[in-house]
Short mmCIF file of C-alpha atoms and ligand atoms in Angstrom, two decimals:
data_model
loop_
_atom_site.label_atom_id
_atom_site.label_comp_id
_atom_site.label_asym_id
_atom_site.label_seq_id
_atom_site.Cartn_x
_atom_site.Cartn_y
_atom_site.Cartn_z
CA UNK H 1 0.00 0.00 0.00
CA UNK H 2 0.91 3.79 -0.68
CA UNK H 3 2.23 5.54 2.27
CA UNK H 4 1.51 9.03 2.57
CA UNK H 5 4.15 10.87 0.70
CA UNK H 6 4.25 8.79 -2.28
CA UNK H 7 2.85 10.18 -5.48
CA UNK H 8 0.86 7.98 -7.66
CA UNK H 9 1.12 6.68 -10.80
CA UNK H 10 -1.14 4.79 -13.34
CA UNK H 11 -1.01 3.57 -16.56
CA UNK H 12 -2.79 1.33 -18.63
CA UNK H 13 -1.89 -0.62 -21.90
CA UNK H 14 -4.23 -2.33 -23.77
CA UNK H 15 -3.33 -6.57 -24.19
CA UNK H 16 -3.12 -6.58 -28.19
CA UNK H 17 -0.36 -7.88 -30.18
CA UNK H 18 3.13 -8.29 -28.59
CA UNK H 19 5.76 -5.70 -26.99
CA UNK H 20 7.93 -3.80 -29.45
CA UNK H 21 11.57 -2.35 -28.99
CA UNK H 22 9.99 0.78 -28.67
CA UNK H 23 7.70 -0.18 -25.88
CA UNK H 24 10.82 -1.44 -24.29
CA UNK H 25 13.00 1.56 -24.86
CA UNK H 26 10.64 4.22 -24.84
CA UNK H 27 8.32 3.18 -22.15
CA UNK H 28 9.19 0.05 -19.79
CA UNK H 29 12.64 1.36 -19.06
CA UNK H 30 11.24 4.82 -17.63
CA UNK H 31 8.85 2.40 -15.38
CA UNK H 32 11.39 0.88 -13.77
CA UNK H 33 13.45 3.94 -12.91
CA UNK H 34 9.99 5.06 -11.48
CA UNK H 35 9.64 2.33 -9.55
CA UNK H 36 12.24 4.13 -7.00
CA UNK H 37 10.43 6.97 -6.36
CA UNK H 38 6.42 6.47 -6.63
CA UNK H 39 3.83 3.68 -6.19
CA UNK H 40 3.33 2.74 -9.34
CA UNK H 41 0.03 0.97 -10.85
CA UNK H 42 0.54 -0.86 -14.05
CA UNK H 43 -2.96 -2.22 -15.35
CA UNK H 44 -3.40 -4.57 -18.24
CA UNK H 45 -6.90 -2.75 -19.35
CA UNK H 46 -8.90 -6.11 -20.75
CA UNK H 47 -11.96 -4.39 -20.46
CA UNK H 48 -11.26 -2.33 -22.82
CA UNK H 49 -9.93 -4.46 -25.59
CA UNK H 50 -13.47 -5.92 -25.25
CA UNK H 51 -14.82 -2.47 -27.79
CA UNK H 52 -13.38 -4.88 -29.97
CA UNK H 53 -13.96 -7.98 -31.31
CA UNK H 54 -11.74 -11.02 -29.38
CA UNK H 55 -11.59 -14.29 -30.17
CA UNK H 56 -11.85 -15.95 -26.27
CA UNK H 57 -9.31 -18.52 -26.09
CA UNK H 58 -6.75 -15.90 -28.07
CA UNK H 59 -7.72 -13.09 -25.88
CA UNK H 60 -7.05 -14.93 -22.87
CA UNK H 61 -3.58 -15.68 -23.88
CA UNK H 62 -2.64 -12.20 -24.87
CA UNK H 63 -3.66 -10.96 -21.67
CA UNK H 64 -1.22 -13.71 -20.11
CA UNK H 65 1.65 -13.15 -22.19
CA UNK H 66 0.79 -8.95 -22.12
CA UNK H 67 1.73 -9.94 -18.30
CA UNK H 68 4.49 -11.82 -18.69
CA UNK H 69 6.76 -10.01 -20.82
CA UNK H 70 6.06 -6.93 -18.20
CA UNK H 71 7.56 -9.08 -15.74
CA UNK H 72 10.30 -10.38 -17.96
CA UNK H 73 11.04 -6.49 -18.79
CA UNK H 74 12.06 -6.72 -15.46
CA UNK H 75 9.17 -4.93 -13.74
CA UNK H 76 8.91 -5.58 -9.80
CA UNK H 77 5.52 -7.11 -8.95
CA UNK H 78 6.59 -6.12 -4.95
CA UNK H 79 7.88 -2.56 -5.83
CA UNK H 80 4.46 -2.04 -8.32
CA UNK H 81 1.00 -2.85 -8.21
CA UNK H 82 0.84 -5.00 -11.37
CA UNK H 83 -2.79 -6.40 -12.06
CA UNK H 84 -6.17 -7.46 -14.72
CA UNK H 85 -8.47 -4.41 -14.88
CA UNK H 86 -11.15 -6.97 -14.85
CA UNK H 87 -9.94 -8.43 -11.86
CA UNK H 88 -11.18 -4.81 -9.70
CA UNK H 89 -15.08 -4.42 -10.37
CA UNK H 90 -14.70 -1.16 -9.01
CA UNK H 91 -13.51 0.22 -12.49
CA UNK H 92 -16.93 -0.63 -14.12
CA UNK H 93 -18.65 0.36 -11.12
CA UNK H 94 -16.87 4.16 -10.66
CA UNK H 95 -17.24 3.85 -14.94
CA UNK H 96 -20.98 4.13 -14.50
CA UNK H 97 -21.13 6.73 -12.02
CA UNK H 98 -18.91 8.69 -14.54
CA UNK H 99 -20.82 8.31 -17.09
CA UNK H 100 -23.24 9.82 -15.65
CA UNK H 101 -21.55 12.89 -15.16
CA UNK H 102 -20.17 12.79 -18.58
CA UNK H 103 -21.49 14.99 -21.78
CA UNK H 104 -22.41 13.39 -24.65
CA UNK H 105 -20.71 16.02 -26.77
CA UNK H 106 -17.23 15.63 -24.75
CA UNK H 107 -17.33 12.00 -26.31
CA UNK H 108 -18.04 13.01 -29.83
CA UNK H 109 -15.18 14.88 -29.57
CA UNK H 110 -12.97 12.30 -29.09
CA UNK H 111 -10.75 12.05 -32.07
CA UNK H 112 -9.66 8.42 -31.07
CA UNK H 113 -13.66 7.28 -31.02
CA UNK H 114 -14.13 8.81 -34.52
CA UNK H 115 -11.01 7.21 -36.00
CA UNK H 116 -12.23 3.77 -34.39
CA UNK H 117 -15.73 4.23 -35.66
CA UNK H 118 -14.28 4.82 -39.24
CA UNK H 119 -11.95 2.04 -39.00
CA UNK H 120 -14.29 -0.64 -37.39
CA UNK H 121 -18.16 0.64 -39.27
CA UNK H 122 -19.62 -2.86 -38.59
CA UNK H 123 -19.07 -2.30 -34.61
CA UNK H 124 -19.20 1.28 -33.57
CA UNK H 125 -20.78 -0.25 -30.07
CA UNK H 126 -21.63 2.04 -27.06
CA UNK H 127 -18.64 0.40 -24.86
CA UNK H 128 -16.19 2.19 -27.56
CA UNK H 129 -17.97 5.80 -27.50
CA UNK H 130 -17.74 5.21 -23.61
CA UNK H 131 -14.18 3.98 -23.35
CA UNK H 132 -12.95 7.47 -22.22
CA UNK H 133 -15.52 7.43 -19.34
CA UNK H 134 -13.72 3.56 -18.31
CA UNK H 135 -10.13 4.78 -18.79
CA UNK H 136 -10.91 7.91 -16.43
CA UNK H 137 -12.22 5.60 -13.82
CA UNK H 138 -8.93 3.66 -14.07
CA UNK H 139 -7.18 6.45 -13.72
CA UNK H 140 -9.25 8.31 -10.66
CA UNK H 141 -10.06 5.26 -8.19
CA UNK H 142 -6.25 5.31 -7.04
CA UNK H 143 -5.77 9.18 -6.53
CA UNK H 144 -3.54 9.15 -8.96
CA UNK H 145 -1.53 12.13 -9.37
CA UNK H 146 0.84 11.34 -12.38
CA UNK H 147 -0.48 9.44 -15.83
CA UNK H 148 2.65 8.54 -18.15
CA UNK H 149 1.13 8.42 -21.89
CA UNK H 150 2.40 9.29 -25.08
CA UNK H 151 0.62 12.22 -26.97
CA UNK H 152 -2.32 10.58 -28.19
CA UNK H 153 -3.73 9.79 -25.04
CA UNK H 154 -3.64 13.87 -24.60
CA UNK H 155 -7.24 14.28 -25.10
CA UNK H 156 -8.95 11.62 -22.76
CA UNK H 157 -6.52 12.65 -20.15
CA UNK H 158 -7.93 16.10 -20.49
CA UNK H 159 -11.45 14.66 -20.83
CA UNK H 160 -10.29 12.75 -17.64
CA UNK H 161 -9.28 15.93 -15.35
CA UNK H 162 -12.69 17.82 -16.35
CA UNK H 163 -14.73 14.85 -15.26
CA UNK H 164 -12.97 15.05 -11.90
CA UNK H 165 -13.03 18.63 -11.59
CA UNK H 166 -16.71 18.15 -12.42
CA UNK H 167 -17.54 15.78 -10.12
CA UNK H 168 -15.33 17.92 -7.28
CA UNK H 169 -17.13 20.93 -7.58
CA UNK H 170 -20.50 19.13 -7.76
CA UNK H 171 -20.04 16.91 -4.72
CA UNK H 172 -16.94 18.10 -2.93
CA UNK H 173 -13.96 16.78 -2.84
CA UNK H 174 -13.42 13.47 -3.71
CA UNK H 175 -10.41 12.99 -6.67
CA UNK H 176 -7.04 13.68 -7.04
CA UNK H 177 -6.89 15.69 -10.46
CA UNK H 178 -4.32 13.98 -12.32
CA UNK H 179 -1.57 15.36 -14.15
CA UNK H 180 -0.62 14.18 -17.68
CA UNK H 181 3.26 13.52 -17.75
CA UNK H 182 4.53 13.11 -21.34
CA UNK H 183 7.64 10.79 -20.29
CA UNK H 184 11.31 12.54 -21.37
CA UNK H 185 11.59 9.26 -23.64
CA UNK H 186 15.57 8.27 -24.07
CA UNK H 187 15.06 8.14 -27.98
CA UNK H 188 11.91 7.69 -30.01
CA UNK H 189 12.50 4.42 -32.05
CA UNK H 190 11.26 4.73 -35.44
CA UNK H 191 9.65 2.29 -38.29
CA UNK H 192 13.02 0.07 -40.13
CA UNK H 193 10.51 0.19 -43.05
CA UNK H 194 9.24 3.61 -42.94
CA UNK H 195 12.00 5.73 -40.84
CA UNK H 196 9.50 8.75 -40.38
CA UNK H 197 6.68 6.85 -38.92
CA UNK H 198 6.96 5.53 -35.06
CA UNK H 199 7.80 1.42 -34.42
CA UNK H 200 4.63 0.53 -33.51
CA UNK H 201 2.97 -3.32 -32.04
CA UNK H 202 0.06 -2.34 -34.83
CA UNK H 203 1.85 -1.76 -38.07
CA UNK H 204 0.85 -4.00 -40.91
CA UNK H 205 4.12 -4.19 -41.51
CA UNK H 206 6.07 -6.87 -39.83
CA UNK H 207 9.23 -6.15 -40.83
CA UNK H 208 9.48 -2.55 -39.50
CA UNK H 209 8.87 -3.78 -36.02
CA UNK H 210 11.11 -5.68 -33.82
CA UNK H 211 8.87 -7.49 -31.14
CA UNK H 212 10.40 -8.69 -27.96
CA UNK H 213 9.53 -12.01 -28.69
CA UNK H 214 10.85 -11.92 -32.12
CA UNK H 215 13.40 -15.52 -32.55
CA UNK H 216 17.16 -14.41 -33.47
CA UNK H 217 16.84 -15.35 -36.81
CA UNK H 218 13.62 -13.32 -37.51
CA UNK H 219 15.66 -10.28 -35.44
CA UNK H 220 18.66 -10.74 -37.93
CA UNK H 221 16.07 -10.63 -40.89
CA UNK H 222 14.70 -7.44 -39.85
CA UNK H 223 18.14 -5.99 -39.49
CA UNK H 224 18.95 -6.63 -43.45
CA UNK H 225 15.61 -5.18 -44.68
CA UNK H 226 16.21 -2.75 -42.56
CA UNK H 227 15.58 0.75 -45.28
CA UNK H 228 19.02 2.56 -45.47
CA UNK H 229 20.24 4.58 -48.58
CA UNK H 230 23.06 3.77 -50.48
CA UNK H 231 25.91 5.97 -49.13
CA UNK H 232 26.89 3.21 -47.42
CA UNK H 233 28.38 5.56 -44.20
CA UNK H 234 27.47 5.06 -40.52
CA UNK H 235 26.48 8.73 -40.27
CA UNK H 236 23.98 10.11 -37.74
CA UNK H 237 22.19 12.51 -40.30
CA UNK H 238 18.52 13.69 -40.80
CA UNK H 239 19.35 13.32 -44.35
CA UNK H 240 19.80 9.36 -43.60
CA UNK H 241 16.70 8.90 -41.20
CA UNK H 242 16.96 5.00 -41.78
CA UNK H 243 20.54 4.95 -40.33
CA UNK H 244 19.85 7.74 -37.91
CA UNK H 245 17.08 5.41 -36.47
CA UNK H 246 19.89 2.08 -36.16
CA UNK H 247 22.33 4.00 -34.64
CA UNK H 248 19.98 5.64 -32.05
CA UNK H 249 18.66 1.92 -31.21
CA UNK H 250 22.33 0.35 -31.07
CA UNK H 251 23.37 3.42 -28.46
CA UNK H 252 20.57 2.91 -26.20
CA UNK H 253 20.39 -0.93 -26.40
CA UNK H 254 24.39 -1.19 -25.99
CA UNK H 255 24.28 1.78 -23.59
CA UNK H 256 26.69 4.02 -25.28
CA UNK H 257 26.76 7.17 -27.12
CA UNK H 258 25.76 8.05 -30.48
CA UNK H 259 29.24 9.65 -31.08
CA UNK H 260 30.87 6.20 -29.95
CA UNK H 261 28.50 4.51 -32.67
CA UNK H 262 29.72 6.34 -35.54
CA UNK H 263 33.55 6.20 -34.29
CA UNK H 264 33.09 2.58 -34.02
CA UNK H 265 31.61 1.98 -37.59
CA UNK H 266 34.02 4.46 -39.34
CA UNK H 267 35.13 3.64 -42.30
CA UNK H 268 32.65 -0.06 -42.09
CA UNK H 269 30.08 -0.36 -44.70
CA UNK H 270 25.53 -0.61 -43.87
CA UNK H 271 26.35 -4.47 -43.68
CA UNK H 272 28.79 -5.06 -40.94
CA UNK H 273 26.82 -2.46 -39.06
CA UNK H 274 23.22 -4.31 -39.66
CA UNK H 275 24.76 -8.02 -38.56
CA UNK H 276 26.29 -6.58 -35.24
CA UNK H 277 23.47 -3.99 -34.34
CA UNK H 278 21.29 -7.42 -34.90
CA UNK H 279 23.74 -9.60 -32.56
CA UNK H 280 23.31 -6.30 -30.09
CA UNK H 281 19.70 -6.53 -29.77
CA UNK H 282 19.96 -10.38 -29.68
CA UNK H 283 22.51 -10.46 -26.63
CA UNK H 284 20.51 -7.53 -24.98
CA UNK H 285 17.24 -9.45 -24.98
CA UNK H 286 18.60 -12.45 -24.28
CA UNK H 287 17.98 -12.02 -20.51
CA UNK H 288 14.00 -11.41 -21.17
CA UNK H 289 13.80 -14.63 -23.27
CA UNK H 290 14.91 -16.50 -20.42
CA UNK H 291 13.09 -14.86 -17.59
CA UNK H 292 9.81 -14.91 -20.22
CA UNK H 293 10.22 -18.79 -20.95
CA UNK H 294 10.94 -19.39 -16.51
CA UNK H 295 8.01 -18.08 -16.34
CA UNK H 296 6.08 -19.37 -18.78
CA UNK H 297 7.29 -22.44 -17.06
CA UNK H 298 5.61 -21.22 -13.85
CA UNK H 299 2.71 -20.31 -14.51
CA UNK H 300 1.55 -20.55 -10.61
CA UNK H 301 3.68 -17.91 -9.93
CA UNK H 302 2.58 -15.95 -12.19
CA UNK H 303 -1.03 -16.40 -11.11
CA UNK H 304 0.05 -15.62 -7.73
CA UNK H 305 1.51 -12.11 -8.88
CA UNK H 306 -1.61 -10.91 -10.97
CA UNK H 307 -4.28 -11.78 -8.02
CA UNK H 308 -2.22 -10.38 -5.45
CA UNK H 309 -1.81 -7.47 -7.55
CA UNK H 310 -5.25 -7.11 -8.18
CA UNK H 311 -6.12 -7.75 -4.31
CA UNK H 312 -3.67 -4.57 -3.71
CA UNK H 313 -5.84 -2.65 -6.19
CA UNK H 314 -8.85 -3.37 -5.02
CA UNK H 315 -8.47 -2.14 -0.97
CA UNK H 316 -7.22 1.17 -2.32
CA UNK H 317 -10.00 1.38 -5.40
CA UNK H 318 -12.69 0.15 -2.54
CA UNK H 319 -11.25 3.05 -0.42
CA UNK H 320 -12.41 5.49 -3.21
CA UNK H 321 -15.25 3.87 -4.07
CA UNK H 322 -16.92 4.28 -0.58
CA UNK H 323 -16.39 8.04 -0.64
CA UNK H 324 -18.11 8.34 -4.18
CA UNK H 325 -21.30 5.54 -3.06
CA UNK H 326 -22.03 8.01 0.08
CA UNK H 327 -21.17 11.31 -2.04
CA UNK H 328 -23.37 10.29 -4.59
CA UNK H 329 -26.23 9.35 -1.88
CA UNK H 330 -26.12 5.41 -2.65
CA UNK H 331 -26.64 3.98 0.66
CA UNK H 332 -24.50 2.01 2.70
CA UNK H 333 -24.09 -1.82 1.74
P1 AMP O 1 1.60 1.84 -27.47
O1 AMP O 1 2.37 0.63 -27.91
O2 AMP O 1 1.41 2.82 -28.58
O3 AMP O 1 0.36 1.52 -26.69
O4 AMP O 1 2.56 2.62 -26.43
C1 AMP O 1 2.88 2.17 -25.14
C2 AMP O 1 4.03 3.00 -24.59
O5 AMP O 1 5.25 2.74 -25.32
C3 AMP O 1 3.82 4.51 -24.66
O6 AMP O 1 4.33 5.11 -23.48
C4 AMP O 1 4.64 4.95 -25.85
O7 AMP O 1 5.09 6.27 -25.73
C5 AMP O 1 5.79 3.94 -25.87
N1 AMP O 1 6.21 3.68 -27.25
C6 AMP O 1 5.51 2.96 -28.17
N2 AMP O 1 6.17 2.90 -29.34
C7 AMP O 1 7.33 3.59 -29.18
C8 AMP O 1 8.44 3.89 -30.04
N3 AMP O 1 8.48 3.46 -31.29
N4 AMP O 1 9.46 4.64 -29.55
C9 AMP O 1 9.42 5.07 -28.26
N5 AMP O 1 8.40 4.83 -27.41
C10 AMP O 1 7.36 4.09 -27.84
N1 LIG O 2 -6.51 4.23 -23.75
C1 LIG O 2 -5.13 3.86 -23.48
C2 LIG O 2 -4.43 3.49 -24.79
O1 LIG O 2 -5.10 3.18 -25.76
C3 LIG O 2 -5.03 2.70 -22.51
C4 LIG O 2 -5.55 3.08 -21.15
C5 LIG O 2 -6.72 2.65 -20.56
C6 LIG O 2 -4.93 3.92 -20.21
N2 LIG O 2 -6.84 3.16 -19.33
C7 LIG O 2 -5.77 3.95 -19.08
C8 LIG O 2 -3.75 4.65 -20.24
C9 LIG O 2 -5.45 4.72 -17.97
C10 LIG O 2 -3.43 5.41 -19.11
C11 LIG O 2 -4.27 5.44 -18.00
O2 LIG O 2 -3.23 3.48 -24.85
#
């Protein structure tokens, strides 16, 4: 449990597809130096993968997996409060309540609702126009005071301060208004396809994306397709944004500086550099492999960490919850 003078944080990531590099580098690193200094809640969201379409059995493993490639990343289910959204009712419980003090027009505002909706036409369902009001429960039952998203969760976390605000002013106070924290990311790992769009878990693209779980030989693949140019020089150049992008991912996987990239490769040729970057990445995810398969191979364990995480969740979500029942004028159970 929180004592007193830590701050809170939250985040949620949804269980689809499979970690990236960029997950790794850009997000689950910062977590762990977080870890340190704030209780930290990491919540697989389930619920809301639900707006879509999952095949049971599949979705079931995904979540699993989701959970134990966190914990392979080396996140501390002690140090963090690591646990199933769906395991805490009191999300879809504090959900409703929010909804209910949620305008209609705030949702059809939400750009990521009407690129959904024109992506998915045969299921624009109510639980996807309502997602905002879900993810701001999340986010408000632990008095969360810090939310680390990228950019494009900008808007619901706005959405998500004026519902608390709201519901403040209306009934006194009852929620922390959280602050969005856009995390300083150590580098922002781009596309080895398509060097000005962002490595991302959803890109049709296999080959621009190197997944954690990726074997060796489909890691040294990637690395050959990977888009260069033909100059054929290790330079670190906005005029050579596909070998800008490999030398920012060898310095932070290896751990040392650009400068030392291009002094090491001076001189080399695009494929000496591609084979060792690839043999880098390899070596530097060896250690998740092992700790994913150990646990893979332990699965009680791992069972233990996601319901004790979720029992942690729950006494300080029920905490919140009994605040908003009586400030709402629900009587007592
Ligand atoms: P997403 O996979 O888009 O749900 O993002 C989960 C987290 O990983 C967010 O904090 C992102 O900012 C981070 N992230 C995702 N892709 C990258 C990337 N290519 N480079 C750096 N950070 C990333
Ligand atoms: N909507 C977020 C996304 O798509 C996931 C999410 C759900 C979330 N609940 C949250 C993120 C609470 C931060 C806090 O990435």
């Amino acid at each position: 449990m929180a004592n007193n003078h830590q701050k809170i944080i939250f985040s949620g990531a949804q269980p689809t597809g499979s970690l990236t590099l960029g997950n790794y580098i850009g997000a689950i690193q910062n977590w762990k130096a977080l870890e340190q200094d704030y209780q930290c809640l990491y919540s697989i969201v389930d619920l809301h993968s639900l707006t879509v379409r999952q095949n049971p059995k599949e979705f079931r493993e995904t979540c699993t997996s989701f959970l134990i490639q966190y914990l392979a990343c080396g996140l501390d289910p002690e140090k963090n409060i690591i646990f199933f959204q769906s395991h805490v009712p009191q999300h879809t419980e504090l959900a409703w309540i929010l909804n209910c003090h949620t305008y209609m027009g705030e949702l059809n505002r939400m750009t990521q609702f009407k690129e959904k909706s024109q992506r998915h036409k045969d299921n624009i369902n109510a639980g996807l126009y309502t997602y905002p009001a879900l993810q701001a429960a999340d986010i408000l039952l632990y008095q969360t005071n810090t939310v680390p998203v990228g950019e494009d969760q900008k808007q619901h976390l706005e959405l998500c301060r004026d519902i608390a605000m709201r519901f403040n002013q209306a009934h006194g106070e009852t929620f922390v208004v959280p602050e969005h924290h856009i995390p300083k990311v150590g580098a922002r790992i781009m596309s080895l396809q398509e060097p000005d769009k962002k490595m991302s878990k959803s890109d049709e693209n296999l080959n621009g994306t190197i997944f954690l779980m990726d074997s060796e030989d489909v890691i040294l693949k990637k690395m050959k397709r990977a888009v260069t140019d033909s100059e054929n020089r290790v330079v670190y150049s906005d005029e050579q944004p596909g070998i800008k992008n490999l030398i920012t991912i060898y310095s932070t996987v290896a751990n040392i500086s650009i400068d030392e990239v291009v002094a090491r490769y001076d001189g080399k040729g695009y494929g000496a550099f591609k084979k060792e970057l690839a043999e880098v990445i390899i070596e530097a995810l060896r250690p998740f492999k092992e700790k994913y398969d150990n646990y893979k191979n332990n699965m009680d364990y791992v069972e233990t960490v996601y319901k004790r995480g979720a029992e942690r969740a729950r006494e300080i979500a029920e905490g919140t919850m009994k605040d908003v029942r009586s400030k709402v004028g629900l009587l007592p159970r």
